Coordinates of C-alpha atoms in Angstrom, one line a residue:
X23 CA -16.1 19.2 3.5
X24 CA -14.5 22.3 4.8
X25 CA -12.3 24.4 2.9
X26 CA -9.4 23.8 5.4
X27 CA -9.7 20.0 3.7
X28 CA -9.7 21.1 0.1
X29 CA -6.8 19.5 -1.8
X30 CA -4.8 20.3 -4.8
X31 CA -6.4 17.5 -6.6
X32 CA -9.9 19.1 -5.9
X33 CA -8.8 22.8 -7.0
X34 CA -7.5 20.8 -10.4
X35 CA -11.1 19.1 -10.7
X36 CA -12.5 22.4 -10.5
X37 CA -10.3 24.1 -12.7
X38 CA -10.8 21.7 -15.0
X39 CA -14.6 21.9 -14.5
X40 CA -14.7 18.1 -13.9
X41 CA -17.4 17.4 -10.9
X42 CA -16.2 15.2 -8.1
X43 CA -17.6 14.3 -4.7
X44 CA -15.2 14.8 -1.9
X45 CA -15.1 11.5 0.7
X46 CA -12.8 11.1 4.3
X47 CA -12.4 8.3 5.6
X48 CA -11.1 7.8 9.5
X49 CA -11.0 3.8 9.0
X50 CA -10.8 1.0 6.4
X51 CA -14.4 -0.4 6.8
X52 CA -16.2 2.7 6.3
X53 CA -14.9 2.7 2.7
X54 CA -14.8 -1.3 2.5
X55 CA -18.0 -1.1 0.4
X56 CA -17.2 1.7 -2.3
X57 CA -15.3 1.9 -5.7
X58 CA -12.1 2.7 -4.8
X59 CA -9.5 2.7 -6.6
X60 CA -5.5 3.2 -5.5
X61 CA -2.9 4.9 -7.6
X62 CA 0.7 3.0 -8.2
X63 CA 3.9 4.4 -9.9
X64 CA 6.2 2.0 -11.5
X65 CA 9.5 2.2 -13.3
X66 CA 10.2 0.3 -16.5
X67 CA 13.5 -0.9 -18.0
X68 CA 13.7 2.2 -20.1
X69 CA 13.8 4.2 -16.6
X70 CA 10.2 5.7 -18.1
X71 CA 7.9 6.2 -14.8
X72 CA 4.6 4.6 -15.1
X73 CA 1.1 5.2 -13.4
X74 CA -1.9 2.6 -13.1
X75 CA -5.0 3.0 -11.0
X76 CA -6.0 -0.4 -9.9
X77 CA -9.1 -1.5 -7.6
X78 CA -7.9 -1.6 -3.7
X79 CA -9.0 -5.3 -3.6
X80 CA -6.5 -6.5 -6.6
X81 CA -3.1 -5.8 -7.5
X82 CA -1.4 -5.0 -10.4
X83 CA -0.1 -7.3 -12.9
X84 CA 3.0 -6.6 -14.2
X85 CA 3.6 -8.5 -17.0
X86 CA 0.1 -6.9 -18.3
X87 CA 1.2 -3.7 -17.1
X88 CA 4.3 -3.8 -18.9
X89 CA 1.8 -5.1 -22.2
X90 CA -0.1 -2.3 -21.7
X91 CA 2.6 0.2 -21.8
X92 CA 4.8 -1.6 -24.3
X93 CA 7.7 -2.2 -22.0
X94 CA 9.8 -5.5 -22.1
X95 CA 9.0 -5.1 -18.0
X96 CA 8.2 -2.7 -15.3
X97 CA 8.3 -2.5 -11.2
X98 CA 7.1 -0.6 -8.5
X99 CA 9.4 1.8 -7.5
X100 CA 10.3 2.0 -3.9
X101 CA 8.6 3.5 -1.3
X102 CA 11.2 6.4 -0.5
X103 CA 11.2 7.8 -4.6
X104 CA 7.6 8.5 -4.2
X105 CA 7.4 11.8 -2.9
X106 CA 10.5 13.1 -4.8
X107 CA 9.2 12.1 -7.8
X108 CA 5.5 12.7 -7.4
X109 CA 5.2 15.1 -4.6
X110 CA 2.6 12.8 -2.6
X111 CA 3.3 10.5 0.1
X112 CA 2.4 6.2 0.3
X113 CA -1.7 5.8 1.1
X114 CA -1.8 9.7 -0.6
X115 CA -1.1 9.1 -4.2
X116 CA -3.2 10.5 -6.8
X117 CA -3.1 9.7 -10.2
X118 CA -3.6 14.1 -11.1
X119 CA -1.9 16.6 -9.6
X120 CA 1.8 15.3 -9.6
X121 CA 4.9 17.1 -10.2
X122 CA 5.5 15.8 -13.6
X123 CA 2.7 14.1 -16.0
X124 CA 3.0 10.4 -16.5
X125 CA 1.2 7.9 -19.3
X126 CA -1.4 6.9 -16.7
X127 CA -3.3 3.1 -16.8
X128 CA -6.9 3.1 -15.5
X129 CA -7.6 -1.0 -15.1
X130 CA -10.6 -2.0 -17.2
X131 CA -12.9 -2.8 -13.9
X132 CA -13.6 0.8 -14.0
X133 CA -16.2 0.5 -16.9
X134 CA -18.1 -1.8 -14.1
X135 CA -19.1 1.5 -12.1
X136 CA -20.9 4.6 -12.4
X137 CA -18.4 6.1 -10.5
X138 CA -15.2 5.0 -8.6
X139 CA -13.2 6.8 -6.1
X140 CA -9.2 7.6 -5.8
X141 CA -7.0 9.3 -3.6
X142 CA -7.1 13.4 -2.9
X143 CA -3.9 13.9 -2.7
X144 CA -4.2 13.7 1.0
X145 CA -4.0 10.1 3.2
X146 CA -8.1 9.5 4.0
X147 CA -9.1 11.9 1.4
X148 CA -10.7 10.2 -2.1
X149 CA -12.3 11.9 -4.3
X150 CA -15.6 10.2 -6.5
X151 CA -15.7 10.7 -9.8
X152 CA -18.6 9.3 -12.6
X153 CA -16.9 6.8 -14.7
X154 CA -18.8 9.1 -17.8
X155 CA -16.2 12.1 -16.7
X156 CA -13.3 10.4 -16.4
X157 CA -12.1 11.1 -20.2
X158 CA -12.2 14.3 -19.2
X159 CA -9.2 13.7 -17.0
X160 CA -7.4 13.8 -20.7
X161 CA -7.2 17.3 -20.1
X162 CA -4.9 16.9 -17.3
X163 CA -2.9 13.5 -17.8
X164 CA -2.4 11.2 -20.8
X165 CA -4.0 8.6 -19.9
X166 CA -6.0 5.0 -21.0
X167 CA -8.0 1.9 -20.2
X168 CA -6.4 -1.6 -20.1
X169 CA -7.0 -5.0 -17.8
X170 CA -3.9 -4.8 -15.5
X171 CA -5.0 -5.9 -12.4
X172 CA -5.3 -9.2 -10.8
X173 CA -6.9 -11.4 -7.2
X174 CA -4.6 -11.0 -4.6

């Protein structure tokens, strides 16, 4: 990948000495076969601001979102709050590098791989992490494991 394509969510990585392998995809089927996982913000009750990193084939499940967090309930919040509140736009959302730090929710599929991949901060940009490194992200967000996804 060219330096032109490097994203703030790769300079954190490497700040944080936490080795990733940059991906770009130009269509959906070329990355139908991989690990990937897509970032989600929600909103709770309390107004707290929520993030969980759920498999691109599933979505998450609210009521075991909101568990996992110990709300009473959470949603996703709309489409137009996203950059303002994270600084990345829909299809670019990554769960490092936002504006503020959020508790952050990795689904429990995760522990199925040796490595999953998530957005760069950048729409067709993922970065690939080993599962093994991930706790490492600790360094950067507050974050945990728990099942919150479900089938579409």
């Amino acid at each position: 990948m060219s330096k032109q394509h490097k994203t703030n969510v790769m300079r954190l990585l490497e700040q944080h000495q936490i080795a990733y392998q940059p991906h770009e995809f130009t269509n959906k089927k070329a990355a139908s076969e991989l690990p990937i996982y897509k970032t989600l913000v929600t909103v709770a009750k309390s107004k707290e601001h929520y993030v969980f990193v759920v498999p691109v084939t599933h979505e998450l499940d609210l009521k075991k979102a909101a568990k996992a967090v110990n709300e009473k309930s959470i949603e996703m919040i709309k489409e137009k709050e996203l950059l303002p509140l994270t600084g990345y736009v829909h299809g670019g959302c990554s769960p490092i590098g936002m504006k503020r730090s959020f508790y952050t929710t990795f689904d429990q599929s995760i522990d199925n791989h040796t490595s999953i991949l998530f957005s760069a901060g950048k729409v067709g940009f993922s970065v690939e992490i080993a599962v093994s490194d991930l706790e490492q992200l600790n360094q950067m967000i507050d974050m945990q494991k728990a099942e919150v996804a479900k089938e579409k």
